[in-house]
Short mmCIF file of C-alpha atoms in Angstrom, two decimals:
data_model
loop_
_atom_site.label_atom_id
_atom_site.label_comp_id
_atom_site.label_asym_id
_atom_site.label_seq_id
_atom_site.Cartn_x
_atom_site.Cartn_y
_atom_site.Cartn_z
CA UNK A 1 0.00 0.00 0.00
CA UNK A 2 2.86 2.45 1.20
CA UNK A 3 4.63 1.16 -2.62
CA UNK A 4 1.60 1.85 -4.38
CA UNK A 5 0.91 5.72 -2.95
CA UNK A 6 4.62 6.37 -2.81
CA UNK A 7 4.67 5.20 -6.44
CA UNK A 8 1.39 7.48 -7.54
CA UNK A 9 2.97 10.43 -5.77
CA UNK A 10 6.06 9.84 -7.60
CA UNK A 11 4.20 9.99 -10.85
CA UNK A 12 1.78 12.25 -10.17
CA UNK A 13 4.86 14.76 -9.25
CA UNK A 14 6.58 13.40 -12.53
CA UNK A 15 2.96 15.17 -14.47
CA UNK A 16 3.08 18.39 -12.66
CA UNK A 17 6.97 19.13 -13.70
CA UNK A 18 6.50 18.05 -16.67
CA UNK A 19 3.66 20.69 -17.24
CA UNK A 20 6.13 22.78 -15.57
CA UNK A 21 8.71 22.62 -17.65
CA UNK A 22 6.16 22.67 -20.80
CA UNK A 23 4.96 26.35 -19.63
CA UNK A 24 8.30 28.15 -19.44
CA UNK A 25 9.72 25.98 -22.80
CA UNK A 26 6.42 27.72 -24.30
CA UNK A 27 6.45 31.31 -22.63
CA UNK A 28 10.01 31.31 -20.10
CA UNK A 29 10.15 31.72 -16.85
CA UNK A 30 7.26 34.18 -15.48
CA UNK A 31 8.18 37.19 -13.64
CA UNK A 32 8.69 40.69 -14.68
CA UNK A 33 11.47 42.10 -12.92
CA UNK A 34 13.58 45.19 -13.89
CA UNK A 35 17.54 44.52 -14.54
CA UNK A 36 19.64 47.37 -14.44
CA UNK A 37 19.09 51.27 -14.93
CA UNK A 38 21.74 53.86 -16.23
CA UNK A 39 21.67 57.68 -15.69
CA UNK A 40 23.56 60.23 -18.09
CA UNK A 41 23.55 63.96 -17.98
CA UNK A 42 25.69 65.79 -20.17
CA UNK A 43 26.11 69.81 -20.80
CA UNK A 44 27.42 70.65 -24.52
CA UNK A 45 28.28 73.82 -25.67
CA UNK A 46 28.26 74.66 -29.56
CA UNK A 47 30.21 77.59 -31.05
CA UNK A 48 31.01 78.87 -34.50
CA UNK A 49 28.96 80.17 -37.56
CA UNK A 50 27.39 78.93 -40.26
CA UNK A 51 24.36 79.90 -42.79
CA UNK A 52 21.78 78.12 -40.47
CA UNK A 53 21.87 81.20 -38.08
CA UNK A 54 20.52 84.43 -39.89
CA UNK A 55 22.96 86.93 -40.58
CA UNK A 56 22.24 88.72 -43.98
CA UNK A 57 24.58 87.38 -46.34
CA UNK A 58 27.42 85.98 -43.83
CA UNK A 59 27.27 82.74 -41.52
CA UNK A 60 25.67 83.35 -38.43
CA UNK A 61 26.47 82.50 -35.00
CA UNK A 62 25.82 79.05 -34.25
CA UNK A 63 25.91 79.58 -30.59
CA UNK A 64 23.96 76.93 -27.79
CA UNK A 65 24.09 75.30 -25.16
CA UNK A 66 22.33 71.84 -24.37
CA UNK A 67 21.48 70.12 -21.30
CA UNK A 68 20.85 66.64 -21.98
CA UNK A 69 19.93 63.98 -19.48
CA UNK A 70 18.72 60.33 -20.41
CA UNK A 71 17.68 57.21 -18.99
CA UNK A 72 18.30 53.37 -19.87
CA UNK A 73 16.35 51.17 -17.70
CA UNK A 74 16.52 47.60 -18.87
CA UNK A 75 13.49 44.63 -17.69
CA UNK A 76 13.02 41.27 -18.09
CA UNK A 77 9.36 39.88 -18.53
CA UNK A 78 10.71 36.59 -18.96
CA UNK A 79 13.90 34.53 -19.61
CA UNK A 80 12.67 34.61 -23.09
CA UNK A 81 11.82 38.11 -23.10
CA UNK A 82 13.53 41.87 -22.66
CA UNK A 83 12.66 44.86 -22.58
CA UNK A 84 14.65 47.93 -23.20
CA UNK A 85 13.75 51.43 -22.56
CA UNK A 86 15.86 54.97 -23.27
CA UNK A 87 14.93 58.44 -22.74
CA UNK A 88 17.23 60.88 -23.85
CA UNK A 89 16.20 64.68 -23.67
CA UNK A 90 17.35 67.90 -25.25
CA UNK A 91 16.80 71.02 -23.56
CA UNK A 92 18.58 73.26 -26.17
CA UNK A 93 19.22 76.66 -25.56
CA UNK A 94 19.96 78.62 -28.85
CA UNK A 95 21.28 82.06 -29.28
CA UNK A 96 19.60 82.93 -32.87
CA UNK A 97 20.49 79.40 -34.96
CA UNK A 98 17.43 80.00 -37.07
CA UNK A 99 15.19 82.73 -38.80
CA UNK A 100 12.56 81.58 -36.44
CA UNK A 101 14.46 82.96 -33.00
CA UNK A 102 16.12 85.56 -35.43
CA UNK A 103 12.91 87.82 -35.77
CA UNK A 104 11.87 87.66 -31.76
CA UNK A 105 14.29 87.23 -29.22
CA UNK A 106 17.91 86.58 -28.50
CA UNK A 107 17.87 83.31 -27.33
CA UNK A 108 15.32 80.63 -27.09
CA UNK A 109 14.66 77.16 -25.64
CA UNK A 110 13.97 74.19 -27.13
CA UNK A 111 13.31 70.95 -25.42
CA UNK A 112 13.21 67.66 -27.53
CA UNK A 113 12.95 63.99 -26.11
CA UNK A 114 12.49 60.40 -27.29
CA UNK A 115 11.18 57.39 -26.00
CA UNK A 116 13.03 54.25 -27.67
CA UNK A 117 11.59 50.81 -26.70
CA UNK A 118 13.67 48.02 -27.99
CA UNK A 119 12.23 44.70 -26.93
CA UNK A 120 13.82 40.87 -27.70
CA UNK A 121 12.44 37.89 -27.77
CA UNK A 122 15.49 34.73 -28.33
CA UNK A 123 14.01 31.47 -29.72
CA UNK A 124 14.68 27.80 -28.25
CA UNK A 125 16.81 27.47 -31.77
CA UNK A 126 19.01 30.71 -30.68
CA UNK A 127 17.44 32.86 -33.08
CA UNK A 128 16.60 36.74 -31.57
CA UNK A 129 13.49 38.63 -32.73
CA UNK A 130 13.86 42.03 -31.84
CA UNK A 131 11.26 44.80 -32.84
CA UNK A 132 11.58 48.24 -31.44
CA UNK A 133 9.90 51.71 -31.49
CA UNK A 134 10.67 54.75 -31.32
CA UNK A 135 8.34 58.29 -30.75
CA UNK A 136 10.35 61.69 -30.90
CA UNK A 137 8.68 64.63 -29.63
CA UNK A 138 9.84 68.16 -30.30
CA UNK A 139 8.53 72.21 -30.48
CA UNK A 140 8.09 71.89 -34.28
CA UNK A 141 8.60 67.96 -35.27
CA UNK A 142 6.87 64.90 -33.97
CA UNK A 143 7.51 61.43 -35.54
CA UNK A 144 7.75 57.74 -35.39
CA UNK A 145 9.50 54.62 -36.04
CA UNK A 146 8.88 51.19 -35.62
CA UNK A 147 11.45 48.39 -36.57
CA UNK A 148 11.75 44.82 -36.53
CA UNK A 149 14.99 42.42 -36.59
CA UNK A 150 16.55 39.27 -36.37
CA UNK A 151 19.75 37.55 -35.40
CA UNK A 152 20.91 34.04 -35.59
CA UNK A 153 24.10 32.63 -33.92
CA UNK A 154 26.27 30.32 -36.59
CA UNK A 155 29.10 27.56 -35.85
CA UNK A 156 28.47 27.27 -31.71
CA UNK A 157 28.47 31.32 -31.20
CA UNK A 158 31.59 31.83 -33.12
CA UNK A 159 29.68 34.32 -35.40
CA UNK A 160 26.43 36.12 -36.27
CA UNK A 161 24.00 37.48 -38.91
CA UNK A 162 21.36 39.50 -38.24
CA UNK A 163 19.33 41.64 -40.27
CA UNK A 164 16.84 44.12 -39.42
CA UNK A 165 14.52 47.33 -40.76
CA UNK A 166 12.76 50.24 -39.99
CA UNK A 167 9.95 52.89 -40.80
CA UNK A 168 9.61 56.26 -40.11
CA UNK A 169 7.72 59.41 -40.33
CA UNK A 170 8.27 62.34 -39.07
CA UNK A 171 5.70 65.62 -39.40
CA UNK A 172 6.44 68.92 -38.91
CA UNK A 173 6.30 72.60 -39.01
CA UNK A 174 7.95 73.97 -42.56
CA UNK A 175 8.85 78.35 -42.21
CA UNK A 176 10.29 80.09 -45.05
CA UNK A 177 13.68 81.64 -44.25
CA UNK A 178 12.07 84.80 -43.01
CA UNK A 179 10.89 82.80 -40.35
CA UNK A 180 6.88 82.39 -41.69
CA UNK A 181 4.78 79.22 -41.06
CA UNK A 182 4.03 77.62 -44.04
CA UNK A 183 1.84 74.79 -42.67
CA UNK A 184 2.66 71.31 -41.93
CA UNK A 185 4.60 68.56 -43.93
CA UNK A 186 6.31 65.19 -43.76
CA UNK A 187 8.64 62.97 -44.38
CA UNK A 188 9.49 59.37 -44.44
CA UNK A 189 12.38 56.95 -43.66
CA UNK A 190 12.67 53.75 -44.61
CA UNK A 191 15.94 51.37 -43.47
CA UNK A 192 17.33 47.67 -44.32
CA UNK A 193 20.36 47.20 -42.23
CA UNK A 194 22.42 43.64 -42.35
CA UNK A 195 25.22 42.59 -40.21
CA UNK A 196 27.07 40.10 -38.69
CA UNK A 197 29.58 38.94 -36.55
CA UNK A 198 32.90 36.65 -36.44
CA UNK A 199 34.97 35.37 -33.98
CA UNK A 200 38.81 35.47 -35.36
CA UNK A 201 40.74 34.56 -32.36
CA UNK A 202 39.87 34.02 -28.25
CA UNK A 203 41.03 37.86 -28.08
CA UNK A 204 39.91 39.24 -31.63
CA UNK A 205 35.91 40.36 -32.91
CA UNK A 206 35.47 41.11 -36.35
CA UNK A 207 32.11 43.02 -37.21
CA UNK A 208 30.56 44.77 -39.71
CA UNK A 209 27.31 45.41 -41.51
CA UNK A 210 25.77 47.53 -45.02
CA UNK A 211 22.66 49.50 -44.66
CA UNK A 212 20.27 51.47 -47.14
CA UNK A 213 18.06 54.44 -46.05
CA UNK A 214 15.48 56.15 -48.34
CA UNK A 215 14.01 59.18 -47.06
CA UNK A 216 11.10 60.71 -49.06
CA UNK A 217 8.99 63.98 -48.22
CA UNK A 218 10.51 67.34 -47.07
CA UNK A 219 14.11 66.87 -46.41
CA UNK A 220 15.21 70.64 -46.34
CA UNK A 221 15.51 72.75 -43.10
CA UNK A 222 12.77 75.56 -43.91
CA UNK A 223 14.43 78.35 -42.18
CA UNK A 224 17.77 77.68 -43.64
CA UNK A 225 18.83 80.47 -45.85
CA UNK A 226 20.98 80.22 -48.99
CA UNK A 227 22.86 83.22 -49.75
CA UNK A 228 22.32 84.76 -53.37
CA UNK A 229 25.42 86.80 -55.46
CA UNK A 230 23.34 89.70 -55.43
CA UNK A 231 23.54 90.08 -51.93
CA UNK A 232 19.92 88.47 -51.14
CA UNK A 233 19.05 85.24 -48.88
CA UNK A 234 16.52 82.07 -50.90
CA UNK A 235 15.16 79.53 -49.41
CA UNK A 236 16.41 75.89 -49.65
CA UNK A 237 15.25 73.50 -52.27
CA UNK A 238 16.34 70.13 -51.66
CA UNK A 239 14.91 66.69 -54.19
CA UNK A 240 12.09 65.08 -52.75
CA UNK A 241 14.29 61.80 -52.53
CA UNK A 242 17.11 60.90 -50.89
CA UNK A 243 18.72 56.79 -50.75
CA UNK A 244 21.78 56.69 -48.61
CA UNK A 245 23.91 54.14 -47.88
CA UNK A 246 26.61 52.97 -45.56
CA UNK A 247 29.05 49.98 -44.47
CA UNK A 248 31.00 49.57 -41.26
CA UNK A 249 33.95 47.57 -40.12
CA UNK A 250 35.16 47.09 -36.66
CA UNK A 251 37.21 45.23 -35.04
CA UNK A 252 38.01 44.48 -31.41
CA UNK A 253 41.13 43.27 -29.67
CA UNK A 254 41.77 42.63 -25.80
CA UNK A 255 45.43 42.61 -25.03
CA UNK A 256 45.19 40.40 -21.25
CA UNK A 257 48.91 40.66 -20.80
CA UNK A 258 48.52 44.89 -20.54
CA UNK A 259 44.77 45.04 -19.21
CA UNK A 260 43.95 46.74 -22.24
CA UNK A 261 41.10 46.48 -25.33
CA UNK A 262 41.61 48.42 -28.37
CA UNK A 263 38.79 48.77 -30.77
CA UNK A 264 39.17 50.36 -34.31
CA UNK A 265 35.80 51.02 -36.65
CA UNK A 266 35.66 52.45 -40.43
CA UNK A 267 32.10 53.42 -41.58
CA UNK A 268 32.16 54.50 -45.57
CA UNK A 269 28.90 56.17 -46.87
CA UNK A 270 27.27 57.41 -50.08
CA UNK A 271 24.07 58.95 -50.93
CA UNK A 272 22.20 60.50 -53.82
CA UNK A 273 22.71 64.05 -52.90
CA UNK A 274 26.37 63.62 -54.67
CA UNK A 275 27.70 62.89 -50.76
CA UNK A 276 30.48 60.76 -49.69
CA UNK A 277 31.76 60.54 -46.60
CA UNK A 278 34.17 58.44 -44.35
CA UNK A 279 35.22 57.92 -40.76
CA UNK A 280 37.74 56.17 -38.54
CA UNK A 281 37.36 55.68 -35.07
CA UNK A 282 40.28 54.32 -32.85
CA UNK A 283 39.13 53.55 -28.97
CA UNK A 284 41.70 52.29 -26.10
CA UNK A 285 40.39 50.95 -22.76
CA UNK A 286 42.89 50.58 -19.98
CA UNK A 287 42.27 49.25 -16.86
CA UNK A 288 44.13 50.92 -13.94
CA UNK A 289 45.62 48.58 -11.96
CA UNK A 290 42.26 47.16 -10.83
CA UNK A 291 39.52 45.06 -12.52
CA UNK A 292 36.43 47.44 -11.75
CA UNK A 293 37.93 51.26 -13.15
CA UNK A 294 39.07 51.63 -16.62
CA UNK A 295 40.07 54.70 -18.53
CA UNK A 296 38.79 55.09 -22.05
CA UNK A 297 40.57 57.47 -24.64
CA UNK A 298 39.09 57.67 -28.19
CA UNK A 299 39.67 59.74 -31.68
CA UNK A 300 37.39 60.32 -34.65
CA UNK A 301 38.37 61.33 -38.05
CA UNK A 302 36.05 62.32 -39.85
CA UNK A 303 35.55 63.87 -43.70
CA UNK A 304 32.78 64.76 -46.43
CA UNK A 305 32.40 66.02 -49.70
CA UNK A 306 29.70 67.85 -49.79
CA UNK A 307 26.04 67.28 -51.26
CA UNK A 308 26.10 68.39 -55.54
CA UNK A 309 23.86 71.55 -54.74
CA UNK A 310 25.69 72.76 -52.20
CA UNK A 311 26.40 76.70 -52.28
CA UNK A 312 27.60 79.97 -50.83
CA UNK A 313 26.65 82.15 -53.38
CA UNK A 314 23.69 81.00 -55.42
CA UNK A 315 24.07 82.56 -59.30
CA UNK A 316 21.19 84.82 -60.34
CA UNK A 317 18.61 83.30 -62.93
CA UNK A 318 18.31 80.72 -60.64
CA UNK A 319 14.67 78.89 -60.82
CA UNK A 320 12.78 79.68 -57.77
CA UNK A 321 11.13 75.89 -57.46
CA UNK A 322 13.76 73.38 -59.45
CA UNK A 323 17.79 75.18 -58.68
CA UNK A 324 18.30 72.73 -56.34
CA UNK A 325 20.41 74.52 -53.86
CA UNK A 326 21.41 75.08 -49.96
CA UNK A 327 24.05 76.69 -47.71
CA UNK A 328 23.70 74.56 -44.66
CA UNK A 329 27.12 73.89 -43.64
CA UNK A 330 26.39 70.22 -42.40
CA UNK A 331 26.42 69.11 -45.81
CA UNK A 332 29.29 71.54 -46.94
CA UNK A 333 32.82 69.80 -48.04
CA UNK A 334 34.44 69.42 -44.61
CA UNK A 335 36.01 67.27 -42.01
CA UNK A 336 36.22 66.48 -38.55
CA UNK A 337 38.73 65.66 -35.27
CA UNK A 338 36.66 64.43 -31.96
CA UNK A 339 38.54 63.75 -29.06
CA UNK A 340 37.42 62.14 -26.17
CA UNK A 341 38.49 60.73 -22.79
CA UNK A 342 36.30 59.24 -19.85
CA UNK A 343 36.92 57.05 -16.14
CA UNK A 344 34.64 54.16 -16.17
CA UNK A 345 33.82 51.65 -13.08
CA UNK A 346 32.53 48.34 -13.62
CA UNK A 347 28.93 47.39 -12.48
CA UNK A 348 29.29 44.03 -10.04
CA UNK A 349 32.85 44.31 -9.57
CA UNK A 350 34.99 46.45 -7.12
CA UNK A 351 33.93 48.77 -4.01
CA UNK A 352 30.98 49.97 -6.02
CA UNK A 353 29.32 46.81 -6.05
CA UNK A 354 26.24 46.98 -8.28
CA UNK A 355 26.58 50.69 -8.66
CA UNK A 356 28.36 52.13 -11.65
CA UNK A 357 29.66 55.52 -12.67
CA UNK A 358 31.34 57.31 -15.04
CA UNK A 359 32.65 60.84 -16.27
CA UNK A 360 33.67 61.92 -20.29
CA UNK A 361 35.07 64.73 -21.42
CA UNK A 362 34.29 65.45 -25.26
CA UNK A 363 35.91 67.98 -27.72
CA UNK A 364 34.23 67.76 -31.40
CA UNK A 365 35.76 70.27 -34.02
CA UNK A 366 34.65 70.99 -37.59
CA UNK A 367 37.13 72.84 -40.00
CA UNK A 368 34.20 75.24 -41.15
CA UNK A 369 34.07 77.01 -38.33
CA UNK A 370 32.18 74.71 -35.58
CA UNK A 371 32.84 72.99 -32.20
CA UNK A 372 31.17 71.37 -29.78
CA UNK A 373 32.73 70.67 -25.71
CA UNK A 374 30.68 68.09 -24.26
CA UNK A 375 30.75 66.67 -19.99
CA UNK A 376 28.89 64.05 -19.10
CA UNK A 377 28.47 61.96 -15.71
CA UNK A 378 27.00 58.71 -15.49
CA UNK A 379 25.41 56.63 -12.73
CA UNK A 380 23.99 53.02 -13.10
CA UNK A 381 22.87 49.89 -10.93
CA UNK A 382 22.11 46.30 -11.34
CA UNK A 383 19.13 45.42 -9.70
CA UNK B 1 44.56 40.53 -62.85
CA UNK B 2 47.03 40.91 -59.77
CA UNK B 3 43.94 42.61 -57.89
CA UNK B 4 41.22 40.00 -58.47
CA UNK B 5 43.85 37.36 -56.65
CA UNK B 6 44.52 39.36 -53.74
CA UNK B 7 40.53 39.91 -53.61
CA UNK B 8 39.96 36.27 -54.19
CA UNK B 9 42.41 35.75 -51.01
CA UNK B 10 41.00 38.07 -49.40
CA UNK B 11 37.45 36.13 -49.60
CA UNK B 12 38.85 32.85 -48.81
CA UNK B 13 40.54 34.00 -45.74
CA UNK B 14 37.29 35.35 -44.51
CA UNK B 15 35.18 32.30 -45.83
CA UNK B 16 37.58 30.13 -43.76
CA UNK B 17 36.87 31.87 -40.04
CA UNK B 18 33.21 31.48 -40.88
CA UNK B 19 34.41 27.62 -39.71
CA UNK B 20 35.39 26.71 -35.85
CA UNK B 21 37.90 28.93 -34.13
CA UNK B 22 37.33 29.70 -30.56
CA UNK B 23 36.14 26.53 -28.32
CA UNK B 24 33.61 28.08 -25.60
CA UNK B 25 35.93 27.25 -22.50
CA UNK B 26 38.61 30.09 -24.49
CA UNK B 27 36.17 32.94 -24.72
CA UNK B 28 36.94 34.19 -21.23
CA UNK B 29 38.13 37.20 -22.36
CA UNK B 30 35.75 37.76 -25.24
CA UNK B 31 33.44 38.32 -22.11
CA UNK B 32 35.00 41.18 -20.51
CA UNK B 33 33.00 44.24 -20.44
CA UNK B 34 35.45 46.93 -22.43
CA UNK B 35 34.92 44.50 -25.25
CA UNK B 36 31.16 44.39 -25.74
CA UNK B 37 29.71 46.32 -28.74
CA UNK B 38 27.31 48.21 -26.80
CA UNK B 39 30.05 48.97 -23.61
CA UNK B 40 28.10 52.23 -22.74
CA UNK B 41 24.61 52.72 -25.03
CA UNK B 42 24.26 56.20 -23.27
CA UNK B 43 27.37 57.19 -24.59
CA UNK B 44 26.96 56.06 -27.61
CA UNK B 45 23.82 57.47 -27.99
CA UNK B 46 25.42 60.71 -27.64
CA UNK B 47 27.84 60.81 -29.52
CA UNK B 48 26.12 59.95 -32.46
CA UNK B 49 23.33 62.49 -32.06
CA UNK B 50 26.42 64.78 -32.52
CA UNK B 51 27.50 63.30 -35.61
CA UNK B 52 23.81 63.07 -36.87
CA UNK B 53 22.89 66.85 -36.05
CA UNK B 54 26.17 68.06 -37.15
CA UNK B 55 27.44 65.94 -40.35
CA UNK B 56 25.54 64.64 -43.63
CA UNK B 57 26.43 61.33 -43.54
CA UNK B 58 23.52 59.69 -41.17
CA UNK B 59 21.62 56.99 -42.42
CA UNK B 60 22.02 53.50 -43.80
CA UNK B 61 22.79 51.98 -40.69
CA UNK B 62 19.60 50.66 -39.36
CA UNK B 63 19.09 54.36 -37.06
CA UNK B 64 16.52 57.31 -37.76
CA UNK B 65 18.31 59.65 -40.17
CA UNK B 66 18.43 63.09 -39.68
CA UNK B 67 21.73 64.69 -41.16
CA UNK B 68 21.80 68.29 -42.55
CA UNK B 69 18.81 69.20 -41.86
CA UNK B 70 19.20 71.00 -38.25
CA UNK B 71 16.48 68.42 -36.40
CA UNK B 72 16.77 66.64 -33.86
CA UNK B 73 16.07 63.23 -35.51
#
């Protein structure tokens, strides 16, 4: 008798795990719980001139200052399932950059913000789903994007592929250069971004991926000016389309023997506005005599050609609706030197325990005549 | 002629680390945190914002282009 119920117990526990372990194969282990959280503030301050800023026929100050704080909280629904969540905000404050501010006061603020939810999903077969979305809300633009991706681990984690896309559209207010409302307009964006992944050595990570954007809609800045010979500002007229593509290498070295990682990334890009442009990006991380605080030092190089239409001095007899034509010196032929250096600690390792931090200071100069000086200070936990 | 062989041996070598390399028990160090690709999103975040508000070349690489046109996208 004592066999018998023993034995039914035994089986009848036996049918309960099993349904057990059926539930979280189908749907993971329940339980939402939140991860880890990271806190970033940074102040920037922007000086130098350039045709966005209103100043008759010259290049106006480009003056402003930006406070920008963000968020990345991370949570797990499930050991199947992840969510994660980032906030960053722009509170710009702008002395004259546009036609807009030009005609009231001598500085304005702006505050922009974004709320970017990227959620994953990994398979039993190792794939990752990942779909995301993004809102950005501004004074004069509010938009969208939703994407969706997927990755698959090859030859037992030793590499990757993963491919993913997006869609976006963004509406907003379009001014003439004397600063007039014009009514609303649009844009879209559209993305297909492939990648991948490959393990060359138990140091060494080679990655890379190729991506294509087409934008469509109203791509010009509407208070831009573009100065004419005559000694008279236009507005911008930009195509309706615009397909841009890039590719980007990277690779990633630890060195155990000096505590040190060096990571070096090229991105190459092209689009239909006549643009080319390239970048190289070296980053060292040292450790400093201790596991759990590392310093980071990094330099960008950056250069562009300039879009076809780009000008200074627009020729007279130019069409009103069809010279294609603009003065904004972001898309002028220039390059670029970024500098930056930061102190890092480790979350989970060291005195901090769980807690993180970490400080950057960042110097970004432009050889027509901008630069930006960024500090930031950073705070996270595991939880 | 000369350029197709070096590209042709360029492709093989990276066709041939598509196979086995690293065994699981030697990817201690693969683990460490300076070498993950996304060591410090925040930061990254940031800095390309910068590079999106302030240089033509953003797009193409699966994030919300902006680029030359003074938004904040």
């Amino acid at each position: 008798m004592v066999a018998r119920t023993s034995l039914l117990v035994i089986l009848l526990g036996a049918g309960i795990a099993d349904a057990d372990s059926i539930d979280k194969e189908i749907i993971g282990d329940q339980g939402w719980a939140f991860e880890d959280f990271t806190l970033r503030t940074s102040y920037l301050e922007q000086n130098g001139h350039g045709f966005q800023s209103q100043d008759g026929a010259l290049p106006g100050g480009e003056h402003m200052t930006i406070f920008q704080p963000s968020a990345l909280v991370t949570i797990r629904q499930s050991d199947k399932v992840t969510h994660q969540i980032a906030i960053p905000i722009d509170a710009i404050t702008a002395a004259s950059p546009d036609a807009v501010d030009a005609t009231t006061q001598a500085s304005r603020r702006n505050v922009a913000g974004d709320f970017d939810l990227r959620t994953s999903i990994k398979r039993d077969n190792g794939d990752t789903w990942s779909t995301r979305f993004v809102a950005h809300a501004e004074e004069w633009i509010g938009g969208g994007t939703i994407g969706v991706g997927w990755r698959r681990p090859l030859a037992d984690d030793n590499a990757t592929i993963s491919v993913n896309g997006t869609f976006g559209l963004d509406v907003f207010d379009s001014h003439d250069h004397f600063g007039s409302f014009l009514g609303k307009t649009s844009r879209t964006t559209s993305s297909l971004n492939v990648g991948g992944s490959q393990l060359l050595s138990p140091t060494t990570i080679l990655d890379g991926s190729y991506g294509i954007t087409l934008q469509h809609g109203y791509l010009r800045t509407g208070w831009n000016s573009v100065p004419v010979a005559d000694g008279t500002l236009e507005d911008e007229v930009f195509p309706r389309n615009r397909v841009r593509q890039s590719v980007t290498l990277r690779i990633s070295q630890i060195i155990p023997t000096t505590r040190s990682t060096v990571k070096v990334r090229y991105r190459g890009y092209l689009d239909t506005f006549g643009l080319h442009a390239n970048s190289i990006e070296g980053a060292l991380y040292q450790y400093l005599g201790v596991d759990w605080l590392y310093a980071r030092g990094a330099y960008r190089y950056y250069t562009q050609n300039g879009v076809d239409f780009f000008t200074t001095s627009l020729m007279v007899g130019f069409d009103d609706d069809t010279t294609l034509r603009t003065a904004d010196s972001d898309l002028a032929p220039m390059h670029s030197n970024e500098y930056s250096l930061s102190l890092a600690t480790v979350r989970g390792r060291g005195p901090l325990g769980k807690w993180s931090t970490s400080a950057e200071l960042f110097r970004y100069k432009r050889s027509n005549d901008l630069s930006i000086t960024a500090v930031s200070f950073s705070l996270g936990r595991l939880l | 002629m000369k350029s197709r062989a070096i590209a042709l041996a360029i492709l093989m070598a990276l066709g041939a680390t598509g196979c086995r390399i690293v065994p699981k028990n030697r990817r201690q160090h693969l683990a460490d945190p300076t070498m993950q690709p996304d060591d410090d999103a925040l930061r990254d975040k940031a800095h390309a914002k910068v590079h999106l508000a302030r240089e033509g070349a953003a797009g193409g690489d699966g994030e919300p282009a902006g680029g030359g046109c003074g938004c904040s996208n």
